[in-house]
PDB file of C-alpha atoms and ligand atoms in Angstrom:
ATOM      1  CA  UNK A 599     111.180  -4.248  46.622  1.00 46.00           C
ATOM      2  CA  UNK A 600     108.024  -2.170  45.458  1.00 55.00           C
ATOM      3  CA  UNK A 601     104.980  -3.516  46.935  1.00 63.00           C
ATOM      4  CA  UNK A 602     102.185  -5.516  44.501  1.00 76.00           C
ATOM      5  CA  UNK A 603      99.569  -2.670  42.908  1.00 83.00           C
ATOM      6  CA  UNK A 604      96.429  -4.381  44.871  1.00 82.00           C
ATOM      7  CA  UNK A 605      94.182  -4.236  41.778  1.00 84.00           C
ATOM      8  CA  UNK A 606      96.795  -6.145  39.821  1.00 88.00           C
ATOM      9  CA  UNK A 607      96.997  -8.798  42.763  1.00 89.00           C
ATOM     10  CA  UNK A 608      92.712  -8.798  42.794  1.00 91.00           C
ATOM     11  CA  UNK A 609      92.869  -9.059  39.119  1.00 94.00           C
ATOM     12  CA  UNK A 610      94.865 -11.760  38.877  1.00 94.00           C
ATOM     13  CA  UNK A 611      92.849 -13.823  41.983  1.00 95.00           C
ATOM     14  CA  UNK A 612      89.612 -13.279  39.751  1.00 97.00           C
ATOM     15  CA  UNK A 613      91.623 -14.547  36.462  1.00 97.00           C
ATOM     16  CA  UNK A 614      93.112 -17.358  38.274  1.00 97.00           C
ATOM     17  CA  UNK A 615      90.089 -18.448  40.253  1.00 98.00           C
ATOM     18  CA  UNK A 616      87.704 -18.482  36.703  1.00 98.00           C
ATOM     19  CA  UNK A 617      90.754 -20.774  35.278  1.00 98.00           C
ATOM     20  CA  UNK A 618      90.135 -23.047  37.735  1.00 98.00           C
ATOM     21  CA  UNK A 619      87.013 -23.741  36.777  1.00 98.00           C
ATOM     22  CA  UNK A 620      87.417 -25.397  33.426  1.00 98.00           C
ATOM     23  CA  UNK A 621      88.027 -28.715  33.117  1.00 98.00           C
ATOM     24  CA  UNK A 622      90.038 -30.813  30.792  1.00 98.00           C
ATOM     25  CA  UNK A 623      88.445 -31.783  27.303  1.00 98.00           C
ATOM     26  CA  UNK A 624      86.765 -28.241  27.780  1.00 98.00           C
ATOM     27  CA  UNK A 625      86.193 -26.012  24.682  1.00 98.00           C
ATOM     28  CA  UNK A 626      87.083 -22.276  26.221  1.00 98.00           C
ATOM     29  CA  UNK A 627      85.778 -19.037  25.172  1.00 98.00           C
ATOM     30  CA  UNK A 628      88.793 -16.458  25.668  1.00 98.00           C
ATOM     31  CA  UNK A 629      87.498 -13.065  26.481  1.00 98.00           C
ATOM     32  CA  UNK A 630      89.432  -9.887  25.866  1.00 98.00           C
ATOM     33  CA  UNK A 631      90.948  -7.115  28.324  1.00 98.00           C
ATOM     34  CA  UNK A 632      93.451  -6.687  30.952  1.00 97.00           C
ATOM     35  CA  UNK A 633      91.492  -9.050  33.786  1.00 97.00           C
ATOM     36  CA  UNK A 634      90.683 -12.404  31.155  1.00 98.00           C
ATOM     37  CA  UNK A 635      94.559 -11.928  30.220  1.00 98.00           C
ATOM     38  CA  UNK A 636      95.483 -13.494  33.645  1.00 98.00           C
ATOM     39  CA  UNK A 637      92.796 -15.683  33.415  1.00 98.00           C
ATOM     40  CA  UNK A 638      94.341 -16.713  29.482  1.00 98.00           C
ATOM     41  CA  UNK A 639      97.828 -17.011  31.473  1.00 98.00           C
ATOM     42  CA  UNK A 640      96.798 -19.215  34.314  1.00 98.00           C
ATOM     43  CA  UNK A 641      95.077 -21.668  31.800  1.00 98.00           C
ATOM     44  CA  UNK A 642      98.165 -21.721  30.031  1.00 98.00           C
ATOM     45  CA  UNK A 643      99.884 -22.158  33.096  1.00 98.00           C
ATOM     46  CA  UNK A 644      97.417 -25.263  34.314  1.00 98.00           C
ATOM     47  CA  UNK A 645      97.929 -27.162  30.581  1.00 98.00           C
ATOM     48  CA  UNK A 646     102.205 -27.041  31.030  1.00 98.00           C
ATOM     49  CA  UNK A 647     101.566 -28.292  34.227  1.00 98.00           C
ATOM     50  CA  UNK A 648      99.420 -31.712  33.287  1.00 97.00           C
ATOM     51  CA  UNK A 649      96.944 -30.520  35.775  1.00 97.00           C
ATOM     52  CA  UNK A 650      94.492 -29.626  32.728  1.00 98.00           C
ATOM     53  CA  UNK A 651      94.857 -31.554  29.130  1.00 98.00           C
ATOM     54  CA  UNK A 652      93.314 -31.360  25.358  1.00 97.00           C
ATOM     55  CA  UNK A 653      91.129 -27.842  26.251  1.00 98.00           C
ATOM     56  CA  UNK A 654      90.673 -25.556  22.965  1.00 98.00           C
ATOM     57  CA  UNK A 655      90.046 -21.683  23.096  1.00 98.00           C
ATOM     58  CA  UNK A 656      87.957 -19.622  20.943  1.00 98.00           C
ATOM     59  CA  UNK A 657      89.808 -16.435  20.861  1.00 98.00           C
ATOM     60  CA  UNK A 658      87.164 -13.007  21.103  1.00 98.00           C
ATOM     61  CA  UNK A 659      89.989 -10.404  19.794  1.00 98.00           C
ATOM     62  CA  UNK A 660      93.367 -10.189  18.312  1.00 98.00           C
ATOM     63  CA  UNK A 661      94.978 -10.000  21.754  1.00 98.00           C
ATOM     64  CA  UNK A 662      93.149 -13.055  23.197  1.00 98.00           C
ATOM     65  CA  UNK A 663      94.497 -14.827  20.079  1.00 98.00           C
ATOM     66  CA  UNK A 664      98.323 -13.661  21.008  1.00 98.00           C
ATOM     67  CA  UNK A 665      98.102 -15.057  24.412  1.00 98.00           C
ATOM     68  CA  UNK A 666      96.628 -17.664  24.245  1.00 98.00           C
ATOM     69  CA  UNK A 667      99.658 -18.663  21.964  1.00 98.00           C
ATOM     70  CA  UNK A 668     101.857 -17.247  23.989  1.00 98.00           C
ATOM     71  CA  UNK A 669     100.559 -19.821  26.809  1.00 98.00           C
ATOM     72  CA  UNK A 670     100.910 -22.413  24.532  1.00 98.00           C
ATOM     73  CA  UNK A 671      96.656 -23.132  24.475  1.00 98.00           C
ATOM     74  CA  UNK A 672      95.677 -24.294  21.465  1.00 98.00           C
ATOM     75  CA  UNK A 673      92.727 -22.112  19.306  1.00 98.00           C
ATOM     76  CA  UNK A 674      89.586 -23.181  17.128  1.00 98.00           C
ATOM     77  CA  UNK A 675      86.957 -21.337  15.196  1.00 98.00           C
ATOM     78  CA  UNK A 676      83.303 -21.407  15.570  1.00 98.00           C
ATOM     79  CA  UNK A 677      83.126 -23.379  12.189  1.00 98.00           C
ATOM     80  CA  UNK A 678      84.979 -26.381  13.738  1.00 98.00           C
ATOM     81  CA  UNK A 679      82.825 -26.966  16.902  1.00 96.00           C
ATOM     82  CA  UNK A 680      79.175 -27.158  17.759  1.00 89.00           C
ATOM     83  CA  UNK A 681      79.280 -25.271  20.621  1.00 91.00           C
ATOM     84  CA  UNK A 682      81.641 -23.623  23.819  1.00 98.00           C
ATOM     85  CA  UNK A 683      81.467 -25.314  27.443  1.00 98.00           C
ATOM     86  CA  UNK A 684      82.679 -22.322  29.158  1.00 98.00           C
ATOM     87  CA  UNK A 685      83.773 -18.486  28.646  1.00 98.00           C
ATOM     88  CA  UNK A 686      85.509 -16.535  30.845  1.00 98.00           C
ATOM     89  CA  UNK A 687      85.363 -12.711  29.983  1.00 98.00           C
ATOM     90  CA  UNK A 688      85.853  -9.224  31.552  1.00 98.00           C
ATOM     91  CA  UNK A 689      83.081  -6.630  31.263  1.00 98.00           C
ATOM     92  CA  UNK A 690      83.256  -2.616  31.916  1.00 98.00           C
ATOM     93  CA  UNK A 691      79.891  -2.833  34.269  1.00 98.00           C
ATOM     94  CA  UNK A 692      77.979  -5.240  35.916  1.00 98.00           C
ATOM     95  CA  UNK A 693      73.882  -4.672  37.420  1.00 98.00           C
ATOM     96  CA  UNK A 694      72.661  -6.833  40.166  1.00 98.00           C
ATOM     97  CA  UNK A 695      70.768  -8.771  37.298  1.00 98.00           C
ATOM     98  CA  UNK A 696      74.342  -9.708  36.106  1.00 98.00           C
ATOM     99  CA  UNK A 697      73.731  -7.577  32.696  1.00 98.00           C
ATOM    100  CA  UNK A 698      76.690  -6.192  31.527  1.00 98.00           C
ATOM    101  CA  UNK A 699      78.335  -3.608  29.812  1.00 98.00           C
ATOM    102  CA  UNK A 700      81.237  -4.731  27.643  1.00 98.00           C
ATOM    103  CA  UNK A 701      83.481  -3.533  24.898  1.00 98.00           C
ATOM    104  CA  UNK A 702      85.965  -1.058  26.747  1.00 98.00           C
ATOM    105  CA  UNK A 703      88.466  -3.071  24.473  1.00 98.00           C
ATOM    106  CA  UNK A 704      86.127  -2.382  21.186  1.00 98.00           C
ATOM    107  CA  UNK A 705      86.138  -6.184  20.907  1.00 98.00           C
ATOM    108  CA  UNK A 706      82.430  -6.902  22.501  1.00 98.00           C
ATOM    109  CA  UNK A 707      81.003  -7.670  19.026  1.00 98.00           C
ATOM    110  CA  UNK A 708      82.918 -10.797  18.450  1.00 98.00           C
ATOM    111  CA  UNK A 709      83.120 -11.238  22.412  1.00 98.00           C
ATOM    112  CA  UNK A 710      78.975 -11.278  22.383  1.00 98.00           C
ATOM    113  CA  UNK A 711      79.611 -14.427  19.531  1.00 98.00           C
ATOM    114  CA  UNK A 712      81.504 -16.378  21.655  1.00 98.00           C
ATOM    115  CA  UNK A 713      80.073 -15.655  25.016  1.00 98.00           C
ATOM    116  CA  UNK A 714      76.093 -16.180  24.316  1.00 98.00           C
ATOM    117  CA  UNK A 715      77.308 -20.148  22.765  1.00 98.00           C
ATOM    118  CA  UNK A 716      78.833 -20.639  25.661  1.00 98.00           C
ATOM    119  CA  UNK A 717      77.043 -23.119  27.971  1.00 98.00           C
ATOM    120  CA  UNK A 718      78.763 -21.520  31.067  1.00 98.00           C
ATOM    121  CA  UNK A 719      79.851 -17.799  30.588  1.00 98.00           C
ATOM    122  CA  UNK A 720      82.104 -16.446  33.303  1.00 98.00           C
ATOM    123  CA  UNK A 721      82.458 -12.510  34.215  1.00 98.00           C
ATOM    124  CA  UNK A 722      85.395 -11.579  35.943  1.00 98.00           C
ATOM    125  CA  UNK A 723      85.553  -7.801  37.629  1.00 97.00           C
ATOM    126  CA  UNK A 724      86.649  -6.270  40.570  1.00 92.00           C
ATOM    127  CA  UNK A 725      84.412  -4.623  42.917  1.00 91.00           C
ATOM    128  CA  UNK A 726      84.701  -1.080  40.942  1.00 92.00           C
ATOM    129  CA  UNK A 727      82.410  -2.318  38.495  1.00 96.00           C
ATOM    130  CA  UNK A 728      79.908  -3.474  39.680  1.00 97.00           C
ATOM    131  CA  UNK A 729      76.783  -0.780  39.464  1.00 97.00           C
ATOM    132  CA  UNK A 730      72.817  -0.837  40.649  1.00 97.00           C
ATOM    133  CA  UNK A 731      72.185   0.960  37.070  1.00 97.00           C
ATOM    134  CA  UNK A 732      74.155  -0.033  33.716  1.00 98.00           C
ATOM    135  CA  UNK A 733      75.515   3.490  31.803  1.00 97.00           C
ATOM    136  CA  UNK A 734      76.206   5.145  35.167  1.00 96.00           C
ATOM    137  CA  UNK A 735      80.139   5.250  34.907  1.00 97.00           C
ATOM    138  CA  UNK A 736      81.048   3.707  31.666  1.00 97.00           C
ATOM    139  CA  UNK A 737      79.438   4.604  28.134  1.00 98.00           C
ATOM    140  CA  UNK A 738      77.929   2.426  26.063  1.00 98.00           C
ATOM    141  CA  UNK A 739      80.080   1.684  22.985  1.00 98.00           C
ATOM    142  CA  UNK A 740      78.636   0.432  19.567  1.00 99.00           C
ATOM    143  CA  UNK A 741      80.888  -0.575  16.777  1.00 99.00           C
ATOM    144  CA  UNK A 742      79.806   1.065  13.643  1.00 99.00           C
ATOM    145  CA  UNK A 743      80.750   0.764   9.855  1.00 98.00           C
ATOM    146  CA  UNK A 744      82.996   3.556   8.816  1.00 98.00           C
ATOM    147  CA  UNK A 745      80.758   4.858   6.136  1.00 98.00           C
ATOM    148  CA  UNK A 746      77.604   4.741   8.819  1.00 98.00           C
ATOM    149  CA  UNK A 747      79.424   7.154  11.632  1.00 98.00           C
ATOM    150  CA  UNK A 748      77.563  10.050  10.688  1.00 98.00           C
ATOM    151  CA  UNK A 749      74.168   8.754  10.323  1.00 98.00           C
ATOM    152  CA  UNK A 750      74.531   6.478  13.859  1.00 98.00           C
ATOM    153  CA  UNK A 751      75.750   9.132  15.763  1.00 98.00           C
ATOM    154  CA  UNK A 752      72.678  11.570  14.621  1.00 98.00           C
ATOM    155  CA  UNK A 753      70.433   8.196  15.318  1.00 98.00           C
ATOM    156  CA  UNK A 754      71.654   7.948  18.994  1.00 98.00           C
ATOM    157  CA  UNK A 755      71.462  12.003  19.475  1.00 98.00           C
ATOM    158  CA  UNK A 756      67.943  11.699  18.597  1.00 98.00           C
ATOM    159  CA  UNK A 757      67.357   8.669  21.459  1.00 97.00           C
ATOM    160  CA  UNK A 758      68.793  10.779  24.474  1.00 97.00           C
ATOM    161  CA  UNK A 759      72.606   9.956  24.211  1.00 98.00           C
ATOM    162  CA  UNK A 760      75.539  11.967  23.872  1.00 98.00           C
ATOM    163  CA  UNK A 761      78.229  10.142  20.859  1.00 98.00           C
ATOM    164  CA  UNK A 762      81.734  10.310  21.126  1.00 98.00           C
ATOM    165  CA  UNK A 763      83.677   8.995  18.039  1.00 98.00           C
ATOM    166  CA  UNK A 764      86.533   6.505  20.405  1.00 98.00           C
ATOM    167  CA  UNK A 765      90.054   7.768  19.143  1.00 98.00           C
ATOM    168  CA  UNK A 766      93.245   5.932  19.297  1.00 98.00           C
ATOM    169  CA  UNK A 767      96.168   6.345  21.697  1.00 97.00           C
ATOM    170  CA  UNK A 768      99.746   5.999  19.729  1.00 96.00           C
ATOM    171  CA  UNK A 769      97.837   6.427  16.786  1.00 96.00           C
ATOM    172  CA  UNK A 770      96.828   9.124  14.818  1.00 97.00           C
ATOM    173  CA  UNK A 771      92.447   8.564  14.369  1.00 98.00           C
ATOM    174  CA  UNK A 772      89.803   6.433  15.663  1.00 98.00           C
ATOM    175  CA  UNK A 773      89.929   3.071  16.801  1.00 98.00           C
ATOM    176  CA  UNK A 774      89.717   0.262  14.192  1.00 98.00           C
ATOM    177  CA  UNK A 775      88.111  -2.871  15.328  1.00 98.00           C
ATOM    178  CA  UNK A 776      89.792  -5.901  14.735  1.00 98.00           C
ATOM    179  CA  UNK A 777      87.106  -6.393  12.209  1.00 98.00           C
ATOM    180  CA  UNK A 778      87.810  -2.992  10.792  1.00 98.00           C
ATOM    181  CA  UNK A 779      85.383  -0.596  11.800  1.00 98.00           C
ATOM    182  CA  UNK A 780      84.699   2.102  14.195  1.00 98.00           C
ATOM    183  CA  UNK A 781      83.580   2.514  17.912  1.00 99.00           C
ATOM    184  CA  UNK A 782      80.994   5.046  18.951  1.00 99.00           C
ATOM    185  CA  UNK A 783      81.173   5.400  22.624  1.00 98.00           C
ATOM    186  CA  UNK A 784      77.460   6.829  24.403  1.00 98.00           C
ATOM    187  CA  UNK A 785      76.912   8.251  27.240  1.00 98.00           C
ATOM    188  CA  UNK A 786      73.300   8.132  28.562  1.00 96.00           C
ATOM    189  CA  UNK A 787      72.225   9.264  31.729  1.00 90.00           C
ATOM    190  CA  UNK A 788      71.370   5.752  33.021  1.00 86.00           C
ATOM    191  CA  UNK A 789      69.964   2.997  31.055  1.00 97.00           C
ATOM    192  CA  UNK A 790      66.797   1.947  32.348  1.00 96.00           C
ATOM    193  CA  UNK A 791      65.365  -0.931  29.984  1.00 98.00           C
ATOM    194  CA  UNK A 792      68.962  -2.598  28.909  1.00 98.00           C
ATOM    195  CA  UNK A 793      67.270  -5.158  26.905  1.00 98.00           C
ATOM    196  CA  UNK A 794      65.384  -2.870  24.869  1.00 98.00           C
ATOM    197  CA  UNK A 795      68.164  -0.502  24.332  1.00 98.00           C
ATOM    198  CA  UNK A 796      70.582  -3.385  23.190  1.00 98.00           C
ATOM    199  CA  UNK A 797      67.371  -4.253  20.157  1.00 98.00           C
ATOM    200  CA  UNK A 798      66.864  -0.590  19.224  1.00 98.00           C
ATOM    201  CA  UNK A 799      70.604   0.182  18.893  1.00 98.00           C
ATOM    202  CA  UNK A 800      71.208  -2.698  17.013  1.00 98.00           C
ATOM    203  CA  UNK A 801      68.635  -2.233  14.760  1.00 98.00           C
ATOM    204  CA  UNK A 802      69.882   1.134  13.262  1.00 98.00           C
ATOM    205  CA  UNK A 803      71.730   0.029  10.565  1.00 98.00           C
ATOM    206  CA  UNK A 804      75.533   0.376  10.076  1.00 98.00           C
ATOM    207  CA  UNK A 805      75.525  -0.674  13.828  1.00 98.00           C
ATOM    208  CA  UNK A 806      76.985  -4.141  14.087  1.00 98.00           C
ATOM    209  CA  UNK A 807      76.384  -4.947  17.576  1.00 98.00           C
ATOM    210  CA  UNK A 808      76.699  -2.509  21.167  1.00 98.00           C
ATOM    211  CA  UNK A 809      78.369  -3.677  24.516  1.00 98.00           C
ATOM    212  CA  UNK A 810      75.054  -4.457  25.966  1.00 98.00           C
ATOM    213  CA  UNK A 811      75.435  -8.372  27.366  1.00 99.00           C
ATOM    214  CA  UNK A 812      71.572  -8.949  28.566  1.00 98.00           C
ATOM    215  CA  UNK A 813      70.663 -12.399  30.625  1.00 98.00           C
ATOM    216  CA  UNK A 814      73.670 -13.945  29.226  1.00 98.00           C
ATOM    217  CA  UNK A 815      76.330 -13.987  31.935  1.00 98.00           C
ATOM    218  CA  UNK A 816      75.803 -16.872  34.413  1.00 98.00           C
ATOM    219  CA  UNK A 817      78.324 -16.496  37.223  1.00 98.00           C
ATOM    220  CA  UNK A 818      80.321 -13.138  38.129  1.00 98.00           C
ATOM    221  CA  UNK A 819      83.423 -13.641  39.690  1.00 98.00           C
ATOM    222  CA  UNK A 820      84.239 -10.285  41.773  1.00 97.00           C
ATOM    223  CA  UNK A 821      88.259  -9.338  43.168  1.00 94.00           C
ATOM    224  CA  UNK A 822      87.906  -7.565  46.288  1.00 91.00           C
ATOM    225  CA  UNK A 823      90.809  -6.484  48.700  1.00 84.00           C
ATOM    226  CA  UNK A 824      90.209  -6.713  52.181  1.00 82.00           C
ATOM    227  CA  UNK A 825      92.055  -5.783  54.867  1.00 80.00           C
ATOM    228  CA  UNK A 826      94.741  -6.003  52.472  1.00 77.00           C
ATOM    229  CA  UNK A 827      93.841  -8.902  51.580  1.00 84.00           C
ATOM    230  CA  UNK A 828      92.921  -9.952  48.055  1.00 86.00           C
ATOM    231  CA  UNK A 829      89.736 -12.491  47.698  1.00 91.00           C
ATOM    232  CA  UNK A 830      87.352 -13.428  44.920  1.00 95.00           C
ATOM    233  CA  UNK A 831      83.517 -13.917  46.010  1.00 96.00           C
ATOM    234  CA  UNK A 832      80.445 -14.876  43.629  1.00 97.00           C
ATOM    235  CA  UNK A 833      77.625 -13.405  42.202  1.00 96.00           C
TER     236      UNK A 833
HETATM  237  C1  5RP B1434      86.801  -5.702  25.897  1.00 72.34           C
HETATM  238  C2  5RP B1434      85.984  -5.845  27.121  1.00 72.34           C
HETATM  239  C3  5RP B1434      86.735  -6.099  28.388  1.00 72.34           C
HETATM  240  O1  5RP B1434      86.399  -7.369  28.849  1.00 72.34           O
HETATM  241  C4  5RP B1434      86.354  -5.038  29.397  1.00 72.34           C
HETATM  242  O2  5RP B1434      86.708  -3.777  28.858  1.00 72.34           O
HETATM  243  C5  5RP B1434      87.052  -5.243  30.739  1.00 72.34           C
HETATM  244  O3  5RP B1434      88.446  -5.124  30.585  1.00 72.34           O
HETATM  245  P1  5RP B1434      89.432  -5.111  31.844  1.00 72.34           P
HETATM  246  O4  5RP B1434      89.404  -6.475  32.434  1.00 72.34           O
HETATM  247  O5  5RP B1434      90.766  -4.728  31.250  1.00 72.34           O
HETATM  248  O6  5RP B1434      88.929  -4.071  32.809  1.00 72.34           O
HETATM  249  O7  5RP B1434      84.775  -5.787  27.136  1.00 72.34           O
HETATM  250  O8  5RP B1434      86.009  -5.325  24.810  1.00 72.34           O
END
């Protein structure tokens, strides 16, 4: 027998200790990426169960919408309810004012949607993400209309940042969105003023929203291994 990869084990301690947190008659945001897919499974896992009953999710990506009917939890849209009790999503960074970098999954457009209705919005990480300066280990990606690439990417040259088209892997390309456009991933040196950054990107147009997540996340839920051990602590 092969012993457990520990950051499998701490990811699934973080996704199973944010499913425990929403109750029954809950409206769920689903967040996207490898971390919020345990999280999707142990919710899925609580409803066959009877210990949770008559929860909805609001998908945030193609793939949230697979599992979450693969787990048998059944999906809304934001035109049926008024608003989201709780999200549980992953992010790519984290600051010790819980602002975020998302979008390592290109899906942070729709993800910011859900997240920012939701009354209670959940980040679960391990401890490898968290940062004292967003844009230190992970670019910033924006997703950008095709026919806008070349006009965002001299636009974000011009405010310090180097642009990297994001290409596919098993596919010939760049990445298409599930909305059908492209990602621009940045890389700037640090990012000292996230919530200015997140207004001026977004305001160059063809740019439909960037991973910044400012003052939104309420409660980060961090995998650790210790002493072997896998545990989940708060922030
Ligand atoms: C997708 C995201 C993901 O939540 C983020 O990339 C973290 O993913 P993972 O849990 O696989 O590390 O923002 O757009």
């Amino acid at each position: 027998m092969t012993a457990a990869d520990p950051v499998k084990v701490m990811k699934q301690e973080v996704g199973r200790a944010a499913a425990s947190r929403v109750q029954s008659g809950s409206i769920v945001g689903l967040g996207t990426g490898s971390t919020t897919a345990f999280a999707i499974q142990f919710l899925g896992e609580r409803l066959k169960s009877g210990d949770l009953k008559d929860i909805k999710g609001v998908p945030t990506s193609f793939q949230a919408s697979v599992l979450a009917k693969q787990y048998g939890i059944p999906l809304t849209t934001l035109d049926e309810i008024e608003k989201i009790d709780i999200a549980i999503d992953g992010a790519d960074e984290v600051d010790p004012q819980k602002n975020l970098i998302k979008g390592g999954g290109a899906a942070h457009t729709r993800e910011k949607i859900v997240d920012s209705l939701a009354d209670l919005f959940i980040v679960v990480v391990d401890s490898s993400k968290l940062v004292e300066k967003l844009g230190t280990t992970f670019p910033l990606p924006l997703e950008v209309l095709a026919l806008a690439i070349s006009p965002v990417t001299r636009a974000v040259e011009k405010l310090g940042g180097q642009p990297e088209l994001r290409m596919a892997i098993k596919k010939d390309g760049p990445v298409i969105t599930d909305q059908g456009n492209m990602i621009i991933d940045v890389k700037f040196t640090a990012i000292d003023n996230p919530a200015e950054l997140e207004k001026t990107l977004n305001n160059i147009p063809g740019v439909l929203d960037n991973g910044l997540f400012v003052g939104l996340a309420d409660l980060i839920l961090v995998g650790e291994v210790k002493d072997g051990q896998p545990s989940v602590r708060e922030i």
